[in-house]
Amino acid sequence: MATETLSAAGERRNDTYDDLRDLLARFAEMGEVERVDGADARLEIGALSETVAQRNPGRAPALLFDRIPGYAPGFRILSGAANGLRRLALVLGLPDPKNETELVKAYRDRMHAGLAPIPPTEVKSGPILENVDRDGAVDLDKFPVPFVHELDGGRYIGTDDLVVMRDPDTGWVNAATYRVMVHDKNTVAIWMSPGKHGRIISEKYFAKGEPCPVAISCGQDPILFLAAHQEIDWELSELAYAGGQRGRPIEIVRSELYGLPIPARAELVLEGEMVPGEKRLEGPFGEFMGYYASEATELPIVRIRRVYWRNDPILTLAIPSRPPENFTFARAAVKSAMIWDEVEKAGLPGVAGVWCHEAGAGRLFNVIAIKQLYAGHATQAGMLAANCHAGNYAGRWVVVVDEDIDPSNMFDVVWAMCTRCDPPEDIQFIRRAWSTPLDPMLRQAPWHNNRAIVDACRPYGWKDKFPRVAEASPELKAQVRAKWPQLYR
Ligand SMILES: Cc1cc2nc3c(=O)[nH]c(=O)nc-3n(C[C@H](O)[C@H](O)[C@H](O)COP(=O)(O)O)c2cc1C
Ligand SMILES: [Mn+2]
């Protein structure tokens, strides 16, 4: 419920499902998942996942691939798990929403009520331990690992994943989504952009000349992916964050080699160590801004020494591509609510809505609507939305609009930009902000970029004298609708 509070966590436990399999059964009842037999892990699964998601962004079904040629039947791939309005609401434990704004508002209201993280609980065993391949028995080739796009440099076992690492100084555990490429049957590579928590942690080990232990979950409850691929604060565990969202602790078991927490009901988990001195070429990989912006690079290898897997494992797949992507709807909704919450916590009043457009991969074109209260309010809103943790990485445009503009409606937003914005006055810049080698506008380190804050609000000084909008009043609209309903079907 939108009004539920975390202090009442017990009352808002999301008990509608236990794990990914349970959730798939719910999705099937809702008509939200299509089963596909016989698609090839080389290119076909990638192309189907990409194009079906694009047909109807936010409303397309998840795809469950089975009988993948060359692999055991039952070894499956799930694409776009929570990437739909209704599926996302179910995963977040929110009421079935009418539209984007309603979902974002419900989620933000929950955070606003003081959602606290709930640390994971350790259990002795779980389905993830049904099969454990050790050392010489490790063979990643038995799992259907997709080769996603024609120009990719390899097969990616980790996309909708959780890369779990422990900070060597503090013991804090980070769990984040980073792409993981398979080199061979027991070697992979992890690509982490500068500034990402996993990158900072691994560099701490390397600075001491030590290997970095890592566990990689490649299939799991989407609530975990939703936490792992958002910018959650340093030293806040994504597992605890996800537990807070579900209103109950995530159950974990300890990995055999390094005692890292792995979700007890995950589908497929790799464990090993990143070796600082030993490098191999990783990439290129078609990435989330829609380009191959960086070449293959030499990255430390990860030696995999344990593979934990459930019977008939389901690998979860999120593929970066030209947007909209098979994960950007969910990212847009969650990030919008996070930005809304963070700007309010920074003291911004009057926020009416936020939407991170999928055309910007849920990062590069973010719109914030406010009810303007004072001169400078719009600039404050734009700067905060661009610089808060959830909104900072790899951004490009932030547009500030008045509260009569629906931030998720691109038509409205463009209209506001066309009619309430004086470009030389109303566009400000932020220079040298946190970006990434994946930004196609950047050609070399340091990986920072420039941003525009567009004030598309009525000019504050004369907003009350601003020309009136030419449209029928709400009463008149309702009146004619009631009288000629057949015209509005
Ligand atoms: C499908 C998908 C793939 C991603 N791949 C990477 C990646 O390969 N490297 C990276 O640095 N970030 C990647 N990200 C973004 C990170 O998951 C995101 O920035 C997250 O906040 C990182 O966690 P951290 O804050 O703990 O570092 C990806 C996100 C998604 C949705
Ligand atoms: Mn983190």
Coordinates of C-alpha atoms and ligand atoms in Angstrom, one line a residue:
M1 CA 0.0 0.0 0.0
A2 CA 1.2 3.5 -0.7
T3 CA 0.8 4.5 2.9
E4 CA 2.5 1.5 4.5
T5 CA 5.5 2.3 6.7
L6 CA 8.6 0.4 7.3
S7 CA 8.3 0.5 11.1
A8 CA 5.3 -1.7 10.3
A9 CA 7.5 -3.9 8.1
G10 CA 5.8 -7.1 9.4
E11 CA 2.4 -5.8 8.1
R12 CA 3.7 -5.1 4.6
R13 CA 5.7 -8.2 3.9
N14 CA 5.4 -9.1 0.3
D15 CA 4.4 -12.7 0.7
T16 CA 2.9 -13.0 -2.8
Y17 CA 5.9 -15.1 -3.9
D18 CA 8.9 -16.9 -2.5
D19 CA 11.4 -16.9 -5.3
L20 CA 11.8 -16.6 -9.0
R21 CA 10.0 -19.8 -9.8
D22 CA 7.0 -18.8 -7.7
L23 CA 7.0 -15.5 -9.3
L24 CA 7.0 -17.0 -12.8
A25 CA 3.8 -18.9 -11.8
R26 CA 2.2 -15.6 -10.8
F27 CA 3.3 -14.0 -14.0
A28 CA 1.8 -16.9 -16.0
E29 CA -1.5 -16.4 -14.2
M30 CA -1.4 -12.8 -15.1
G31 CA -0.6 -13.6 -18.8
E32 CA 2.7 -11.7 -18.3
V33 CA 5.2 -14.4 -19.5
E34 CA 5.6 -16.1 -22.9
R35 CA 7.4 -19.4 -23.2
V36 CA 9.7 -19.8 -26.2
D37 CA 11.1 -23.2 -27.3
G38 CA 14.0 -23.8 -29.6
A39 CA 15.5 -20.4 -29.8
D40 CA 19.3 -20.4 -30.2
A41 CA 21.5 -19.0 -27.4
R42 CA 23.7 -17.6 -30.2
L43 CA 21.9 -14.4 -31.3
E44 CA 18.3 -15.6 -31.5
I45 CA 17.5 -15.3 -27.8
G46 CA 19.2 -11.8 -27.7
A47 CA 17.3 -10.6 -30.8
L48 CA 13.9 -11.9 -29.5
S49 CA 14.4 -10.4 -26.0
E50 CA 15.4 -7.0 -27.5
T51 CA 12.6 -6.8 -30.1
V52 CA 9.7 -8.1 -28.1
A53 CA 10.6 -5.7 -25.2
Q54 CA 10.6 -2.8 -27.7
R55 CA 7.3 -3.6 -29.2
N56 CA 5.4 -2.3 -26.3
P57 CA 7.7 -0.8 -23.6
G58 CA 6.5 -1.4 -20.1
R59 CA 3.7 -3.6 -21.3
A60 CA 5.6 -6.4 -23.1
P61 CA 5.7 -9.9 -21.6
A62 CA 8.7 -11.5 -20.0
L63 CA 10.1 -14.3 -22.2
L64 CA 11.1 -17.7 -20.8
F65 CA 13.3 -19.7 -23.2
D66 CA 13.5 -23.5 -22.9
R67 CA 14.7 -26.4 -25.0
I68 CA 17.7 -24.3 -26.1
P69 CA 19.5 -26.2 -28.8
G70 CA 22.7 -27.7 -27.5
Y71 CA 21.7 -27.6 -23.9
A72 CA 19.7 -29.8 -21.5
P73 CA 16.0 -29.2 -21.7
G74 CA 14.9 -27.3 -18.5
F75 CA 18.1 -25.2 -18.5
R76 CA 16.3 -21.9 -19.2
I77 CA 16.8 -18.2 -19.8
L78 CA 14.4 -15.6 -18.5
S79 CA 14.4 -12.2 -20.2
G80 CA 12.8 -9.0 -18.9
A81 CA 11.7 -10.5 -15.6
A82 CA 10.2 -7.4 -13.9
N83 CA 10.4 -5.1 -16.9
G84 CA 6.6 -4.4 -17.0
L85 CA 4.3 -2.1 -15.2
R86 CA 2.2 -4.9 -13.6
R87 CA 5.1 -7.3 -13.0
L88 CA 7.2 -4.6 -11.4
A89 CA 4.3 -3.7 -9.1
L90 CA 4.0 -7.3 -8.0
V91 CA 7.7 -7.6 -7.3
L92 CA 7.7 -4.4 -5.3
G93 CA 4.5 -5.4 -3.4
L94 CA 2.5 -2.4 -4.7
P95 CA -1.1 -2.3 -5.9
D96 CA -1.7 -2.8 -9.6
P97 CA -1.0 0.6 -11.1
K98 CA -2.9 2.5 -13.8
N99 CA 0.2 4.1 -15.2
E100 CA 3.8 5.0 -14.7
T101 CA 3.2 8.0 -12.5
E102 CA 1.0 6.1 -10.1
L103 CA 3.6 3.4 -9.7
V104 CA 6.4 5.9 -9.1
K105 CA 4.3 7.8 -6.6
A106 CA 3.4 4.6 -4.7
Y107 CA 7.0 3.6 -4.5
R108 CA 8.2 7.0 -3.5
D109 CA 5.5 7.2 -0.8
R110 CA 6.8 4.0 0.6
M111 CA 10.4 5.4 0.8
H112 CA 9.1 8.6 2.2
A113 CA 7.4 6.8 5.0
G114 CA 10.9 5.7 6.1
L115 CA 11.7 2.4 4.5
A116 CA 14.6 0.9 6.4
P117 CA 16.9 -1.9 5.1
I118 CA 16.4 -5.3 6.6
P119 CA 19.7 -7.3 6.8
P120 CA 19.7 -10.8 5.2
T121 CA 19.4 -13.9 7.4
E122 CA 21.7 -16.8 7.1
V123 CA 20.1 -20.3 6.6
K124 CA 21.9 -23.7 6.6
S125 CA 20.8 -24.7 3.2
G126 CA 18.6 -23.8 0.3
P127 CA 17.8 -24.8 -3.3
I128 CA 20.9 -23.1 -4.6
L129 CA 22.9 -26.0 -3.0
E130 CA 21.0 -28.7 -5.0
N131 CA 24.1 -29.0 -7.2
V132 CA 27.7 -27.9 -6.4
D133 CA 30.4 -28.3 -9.1
R134 CA 33.9 -28.0 -7.5
D135 CA 37.3 -27.2 -9.0
G136 CA 37.9 -29.7 -11.9
A137 CA 34.2 -30.3 -12.3
V138 CA 33.5 -26.7 -13.1
D139 CA 32.1 -26.4 -16.6
L140 CA 30.3 -23.2 -17.6
D141 CA 29.7 -24.6 -21.0
K142 CA 26.8 -26.7 -19.8
F143 CA 24.7 -23.6 -19.1
P144 CA 23.0 -21.8 -22.0
V145 CA 25.1 -18.6 -22.0
P146 CA 23.7 -16.2 -24.6
F147 CA 25.8 -14.5 -27.3
V148 CA 23.6 -11.4 -27.5
H149 CA 24.5 -9.0 -30.4
E150 CA 26.3 -9.7 -33.6
L151 CA 29.2 -7.3 -32.8
D152 CA 29.8 -8.6 -29.3
G153 CA 33.1 -10.0 -28.3
G154 CA 31.8 -12.9 -26.3
R155 CA 29.1 -14.7 -24.4
Y156 CA 27.7 -13.1 -21.3
I157 CA 26.6 -15.2 -18.4
G158 CA 26.0 -12.2 -16.1
T159 CA 23.7 -9.4 -17.2
D160 CA 20.7 -9.6 -14.8
D161 CA 23.1 -10.5 -12.1
L162 CA 24.6 -9.8 -8.6
V163 CA 28.3 -9.5 -8.2
V164 CA 29.0 -10.0 -4.5
M165 CA 32.3 -8.7 -3.0
R166 CA 33.4 -8.0 0.5
D167 CA 35.3 -4.8 1.4
P168 CA 38.6 -6.0 2.8
D169 CA 38.8 -3.1 5.3
T170 CA 35.3 -3.0 6.7
G171 CA 33.7 -6.4 5.9
W172 CA 30.8 -4.6 4.2
V173 CA 29.3 -6.6 1.4
N174 CA 28.4 -5.0 -1.9
A175 CA 26.1 -6.7 -4.5
A176 CA 26.0 -5.1 -7.8
T177 CA 25.1 -5.7 -11.4
Y178 CA 28.1 -5.8 -13.7
R179 CA 28.4 -7.6 -17.0
V180 CA 30.2 -11.0 -16.8
M181 CA 31.8 -12.5 -19.9
V182 CA 32.7 -16.2 -20.2
H183 CA 36.3 -16.8 -21.4
D184 CA 36.2 -20.6 -21.1
K185 CA 34.8 -23.4 -19.0
N186 CA 36.1 -22.0 -15.7
T187 CA 37.2 -18.4 -16.4
V188 CA 35.1 -15.2 -16.7
A189 CA 35.7 -11.5 -16.6
I190 CA 33.8 -8.7 -14.9
W191 CA 33.6 -5.2 -16.4
M192 CA 33.2 -2.4 -13.8
S193 CA 33.1 1.3 -14.6
P194 CA 35.3 3.7 -12.7
G195 CA 33.7 4.7 -9.4
K196 CA 31.5 1.6 -9.1
H197 CA 31.6 0.0 -5.7
G198 CA 32.9 -3.3 -6.9
R199 CA 35.7 -1.6 -8.8
I200 CA 36.8 0.3 -5.7
I201 CA 36.6 -2.9 -3.6
S202 CA 38.6 -5.0 -6.1
E203 CA 41.2 -2.3 -6.3
K204 CA 41.7 -2.4 -2.5
Y205 CA 42.6 -6.1 -2.8
F206 CA 44.8 -5.5 -5.8
A207 CA 46.7 -2.7 -4.1
K208 CA 47.7 -5.3 -1.5
G209 CA 48.7 -7.7 -4.2
E210 CA 45.8 -10.0 -3.2
P211 CA 43.1 -11.7 -5.3
C212 CA 39.6 -10.4 -4.9
P213 CA 37.0 -13.1 -3.8
V214 CA 33.8 -12.9 -5.7
A215 CA 30.4 -14.7 -5.9
I216 CA 28.2 -14.0 -9.0
S217 CA 24.5 -14.8 -8.9
C218 CA 23.3 -15.2 -12.6
G219 CA 19.6 -15.9 -11.9
Q220 CA 17.5 -14.7 -8.9
D221 CA 14.5 -12.9 -7.6
P222 CA 14.1 -9.6 -9.5
I223 CA 13.9 -7.6 -6.3
L224 CA 17.6 -8.4 -5.9
F225 CA 18.4 -7.2 -9.4
L226 CA 16.4 -4.0 -8.8
A227 CA 18.6 -3.2 -5.8
A228 CA 21.9 -4.3 -7.5
H229 CA 21.6 -2.2 -10.6
Q230 CA 20.6 1.0 -8.9
E231 CA 23.0 3.4 -7.2
I232 CA 22.5 2.4 -3.5
D233 CA 24.8 4.2 -1.1
W234 CA 28.3 3.1 -0.3
E235 CA 28.3 0.8 2.8
L236 CA 24.6 0.0 2.4
S237 CA 24.1 -3.6 1.5
E238 CA 22.0 -4.1 -1.6
L239 CA 20.8 -7.4 0.0
A240 CA 19.5 -5.4 3.0
Y241 CA 18.0 -2.8 0.7
A242 CA 16.1 -5.5 -1.2
G243 CA 15.0 -7.1 2.2
G244 CA 13.6 -3.7 3.2
Q245 CA 11.7 -3.6 -0.1
R246 CA 10.2 -7.0 0.5
G247 CA 9.5 -6.4 4.1
R248 CA 11.4 -9.5 5.2
P249 CA 15.0 -10.6 5.2
I250 CA 16.5 -12.2 2.1
E251 CA 17.7 -15.7 3.0
I252 CA 21.3 -16.3 2.3
V253 CA 23.7 -19.3 2.5
R254 CA 27.5 -18.8 2.9
S255 CA 29.6 -19.7 -0.1
E256 CA 32.1 -22.6 0.5
L257 CA 35.3 -20.9 -0.3
Y258 CA 35.0 -17.3 0.9
G259 CA 31.9 -17.2 3.1
L260 CA 30.2 -14.7 0.8
P261 CA 26.5 -14.4 1.2
I262 CA 24.6 -15.9 -1.7
P263 CA 20.8 -15.9 -2.0
A264 CA 19.6 -19.3 -0.8
R265 CA 16.9 -19.5 -3.5
A266 CA 19.1 -18.2 -6.4
E267 CA 19.3 -20.2 -9.6
L268 CA 23.0 -20.2 -10.6
V269 CA 25.9 -18.8 -8.6
L270 CA 29.6 -18.8 -9.6
E271 CA 32.3 -18.4 -7.0
G272 CA 36.0 -17.6 -7.5
E273 CA 38.6 -15.0 -7.3
M274 CA 39.7 -12.1 -9.5
V275 CA 43.3 -12.4 -10.1
P276 CA 45.1 -9.0 -10.3
G277 CA 48.1 -10.0 -12.5
E278 CA 46.4 -12.2 -15.1
K279 CA 44.5 -10.3 -17.8
R280 CA 42.6 -11.3 -20.9
L281 CA 40.6 -9.3 -23.4
E282 CA 37.0 -8.6 -22.4
G283 CA 34.3 -7.1 -24.7
P284 CA 33.3 -5.3 -26.7
F285 CA 29.7 -5.5 -25.6
G286 CA 26.7 -3.5 -27.0
E287 CA 26.0 -1.2 -24.1
F288 CA 23.1 0.6 -22.4
M289 CA 23.4 3.9 -24.1
G290 CA 22.8 2.0 -27.3
Y291 CA 26.4 1.8 -28.7
Y292 CA 29.7 0.0 -28.7
A293 CA 31.5 3.0 -27.2
S294 CA 34.5 1.2 -25.8
E295 CA 36.7 -1.4 -27.4
A296 CA 37.7 -4.7 -25.9
T297 CA 40.1 -4.1 -23.0
E298 CA 42.5 -6.2 -20.9
L299 CA 40.8 -7.2 -17.6
P300 CA 41.8 -9.3 -14.7
I301 CA 40.4 -12.8 -15.1
V302 CA 38.1 -14.4 -12.6
R303 CA 38.9 -18.1 -11.9
I304 CA 35.7 -19.9 -11.1
R305 CA 36.2 -22.7 -8.5
R306 CA 32.6 -23.4 -7.5
V307 CA 29.3 -23.4 -9.4
Y308 CA 26.1 -23.7 -7.3
W309 CA 23.0 -24.4 -9.3
R310 CA 19.4 -25.4 -8.8
N311 CA 18.0 -28.3 -10.8
D312 CA 16.8 -26.9 -14.1
P313 CA 18.4 -23.5 -13.5
I314 CA 17.0 -20.3 -14.9
L315 CA 19.6 -17.7 -16.0
T316 CA 18.2 -14.2 -16.0
L317 CA 19.0 -12.0 -18.9
A318 CA 19.0 -8.2 -19.2
I319 CA 20.4 -6.9 -22.4
P320 CA 21.8 -3.5 -23.0
S321 CA 21.0 -2.3 -26.5
R322 CA 19.6 0.6 -28.4
P323 CA 16.7 1.7 -26.0
P324 CA 14.2 0.8 -25.0
E325 CA 15.9 -2.1 -23.4
N326 CA 14.5 -5.2 -21.7
F327 CA 15.3 -3.7 -18.3
T328 CA 14.9 0.0 -18.7
F329 CA 11.2 0.3 -17.9
A330 CA 11.8 -1.1 -14.4
R331 CA 15.0 0.9 -14.0
A332 CA 13.1 4.1 -15.0
A333 CA 10.3 3.5 -12.5
V334 CA 12.6 2.7 -9.6
K335 CA 15.2 5.4 -10.4
S336 CA 12.4 8.0 -10.7
A337 CA 11.2 7.2 -7.2
M338 CA 14.7 7.1 -5.8
I339 CA 15.5 10.5 -7.3
W340 CA 12.2 11.9 -6.0
D341 CA 13.0 10.6 -2.5
E342 CA 16.7 11.9 -2.6
V343 CA 15.9 15.4 -3.7
E344 CA 13.2 15.7 -1.0
K345 CA 15.7 14.5 1.6
A346 CA 18.0 17.2 0.4
G347 CA 15.3 19.7 1.2
L348 CA 13.5 20.3 -2.1
P349 CA 9.8 21.1 -1.6
G350 CA 7.0 20.9 -4.1
V351 CA 8.0 17.9 -6.1
A352 CA 5.0 16.6 -8.2
G353 CA 6.7 13.8 -10.2
V354 CA 9.9 12.4 -11.7
W355 CA 10.4 10.3 -14.8
C356 CA 13.6 8.9 -16.2
H357 CA 12.8 8.3 -19.8
E358 CA 13.6 5.1 -21.5
A359 CA 15.0 6.9 -24.6
G360 CA 17.8 7.9 -22.2
A361 CA 18.1 4.3 -21.0
G362 CA 16.6 5.5 -17.7
R363 CA 19.6 7.7 -17.0
L364 CA 20.2 10.3 -19.7
F365 CA 16.9 12.2 -19.9
N366 CA 15.3 12.8 -16.6
V367 CA 12.3 15.0 -16.0
I368 CA 11.3 16.5 -12.6
A369 CA 8.0 18.3 -12.2
I370 CA 7.6 20.9 -9.4
K371 CA 5.0 23.3 -8.1
Q372 CA 7.2 26.4 -8.2
L373 CA 7.3 28.1 -4.8
Y374 CA 10.1 30.7 -5.1
A375 CA 12.6 32.2 -7.5
G376 CA 15.5 29.7 -8.0
H377 CA 13.3 26.7 -7.1
A378 CA 13.5 25.2 -10.6
T379 CA 17.3 25.5 -10.7
Q380 CA 17.6 23.8 -7.3
A381 CA 15.3 21.0 -8.5
G382 CA 17.4 20.5 -11.7
M383 CA 20.7 20.6 -9.9
L384 CA 19.6 18.2 -7.2
A385 CA 18.1 15.7 -9.7
A386 CA 21.3 15.8 -11.7
N387 CA 23.6 15.4 -8.7
C388 CA 21.9 13.2 -6.2
H389 CA 23.4 9.7 -6.0
A390 CA 20.6 8.0 -7.9
G391 CA 20.6 10.6 -10.7
N392 CA 24.3 11.3 -11.1
Y393 CA 26.0 8.5 -13.0
A394 CA 26.1 8.9 -16.8
G395 CA 23.4 11.6 -17.1
R396 CA 23.0 14.2 -19.8
W397 CA 19.7 16.1 -19.6
V398 CA 17.5 17.1 -16.7
V399 CA 14.4 19.0 -17.6
V400 CA 12.4 20.8 -15.0
V401 CA 8.7 21.3 -15.7
D402 CA 5.7 22.7 -13.9
E403 CA 3.2 20.5 -12.0
D404 CA 0.6 20.6 -14.9
I405 CA 3.1 18.6 -17.1
D406 CA 3.2 14.8 -16.7
P407 CA 7.0 14.1 -16.6
S408 CA 6.4 10.6 -18.1
N409 CA 4.6 12.1 -21.1
M410 CA 7.2 13.0 -23.7
F411 CA 4.6 15.0 -25.7
D412 CA 3.9 17.2 -22.7
V413 CA 7.5 17.6 -21.8
V414 CA 8.5 18.6 -25.4
W415 CA 5.6 21.1 -25.4
A416 CA 6.8 22.6 -22.2
M417 CA 10.4 22.8 -23.6
C418 CA 8.9 24.5 -26.7
T419 CA 6.8 27.1 -25.0
R420 CA 8.1 27.8 -21.5
C421 CA 11.9 27.8 -22.1
D422 CA 14.1 30.6 -23.4
P423 CA 17.2 28.5 -24.4
P424 CA 20.0 31.1 -23.7
E425 CA 18.5 31.9 -20.3
D426 CA 17.0 28.7 -19.2
I427 CA 19.7 26.1 -20.0
Q428 CA 22.5 25.7 -17.5
F429 CA 25.5 23.4 -17.6
I430 CA 27.2 21.1 -15.2
R431 CA 30.7 20.2 -16.3
R432 CA 33.0 17.3 -15.4
A433 CA 30.3 15.0 -14.0
W434 CA 30.6 11.3 -13.3
S435 CA 30.4 9.3 -16.5
T436 CA 31.9 6.2 -18.0
P437 CA 33.8 4.8 -21.0
L438 CA 30.4 3.6 -22.2
D439 CA 29.4 7.2 -23.1
P440 CA 29.7 7.5 -26.9
M441 CA 30.5 11.2 -26.6
L442 CA 33.7 10.4 -24.7
R443 CA 36.8 9.3 -26.3
Q444 CA 39.4 9.0 -23.5
A445 CA 39.9 9.2 -19.8
P446 CA 39.1 10.9 -17.5
W447 CA 35.6 9.7 -17.9
H448 CA 33.6 12.7 -17.0
N449 CA 30.9 14.5 -19.1
N450 CA 28.9 17.6 -19.3
R451 CA 25.2 18.0 -18.6
A452 CA 22.4 20.4 -19.3
I453 CA 19.7 21.5 -16.9
V454 CA 16.7 22.8 -18.8
D455 CA 14.3 25.0 -17.0
A456 CA 11.1 24.5 -18.9
C457 CA 8.9 26.0 -16.2
R458 CA 6.9 29.2 -16.6
P459 CA 9.4 32.0 -15.8
Y460 CA 9.0 32.4 -12.0
G461 CA 8.9 36.2 -12.0
W462 CA 5.7 36.4 -14.1
K463 CA 4.3 32.9 -13.9
D464 CA 0.9 34.1 -12.8
K465 CA 0.7 36.4 -15.8
F466 CA 1.9 33.7 -18.2
P467 CA -0.5 33.2 -21.1
R468 CA -3.4 30.9 -20.2
V469 CA -3.4 27.4 -21.7
A470 CA -5.9 27.0 -24.6
E471 CA -7.9 24.0 -23.7
A472 CA -11.3 23.0 -22.5
S473 CA -11.8 23.2 -18.7
P474 CA -11.9 19.8 -16.8
E475 CA -15.6 20.4 -16.3
L476 CA -16.3 21.0 -19.9
K477 CA -14.2 18.0 -20.9
A478 CA -16.2 15.8 -18.5
Q479 CA -19.5 17.1 -19.7
V480 CA -18.9 16.3 -23.4
R481 CA -17.3 13.0 -22.6
A482 CA -20.4 12.0 -20.7
K483 CA -22.7 13.2 -23.5
W484 CA -20.8 11.5 -26.4
P485 CA -19.0 8.6 -24.8
Q486 CA -18.8 6.7 -28.2
L487 CA -16.2 9.3 -29.4
Y488 CA -13.9 8.5 -26.5
R489 CA -13.8 4.7 -26.7
Ligands
LIG1 C1 21.8 -4.9 -17.3 C2 22.8 -4.0 -16.6 C3 24.1 -4.2 -16.8 C4 25.1 -3.4 -16.2 N1 26.4 -3.7 -16.4 C5 27.3 -2.9 -15.8 C6 28.7 -3.2 -16.0 O1 29.0 -4.1 -16.8 N2 29.6 -2.4 -15.4 C7 29.2 -1.4 -14.5 O2 30.0 -0.7 -14.0 N3 27.9 -1.1 -14.3 C8 26.9 -1.9 -14.9 N4 25.6 -1.6 -14.7 C9 25.2 -0.5 -13.8 C10 25.4 -0.9 -12.4 O3 24.7 -2.0 -12.1 C11 24.9 0.2 -11.4 O4 25.6 1.4 -11.7 C12 25.0 -0.1 -9.9 O5 24.6 1.0 -9.1 C13 26.3 -0.6 -9.6 O6 26.4 -0.9 -8.2 P1 27.3 -0.2 -7.2 O7 26.7 1.1 -6.9 O8 27.3 -1.1 -6.0 O9 28.7 -0.1 -7.8 C14 24.6 -2.4 -15.3 C15 23.3 -2.2 -15.1 C16 22.3 -3.0 -15.7 C17 20.9 -2.8 -15.5
MN2 MN 26.8 -0.7 -4.0

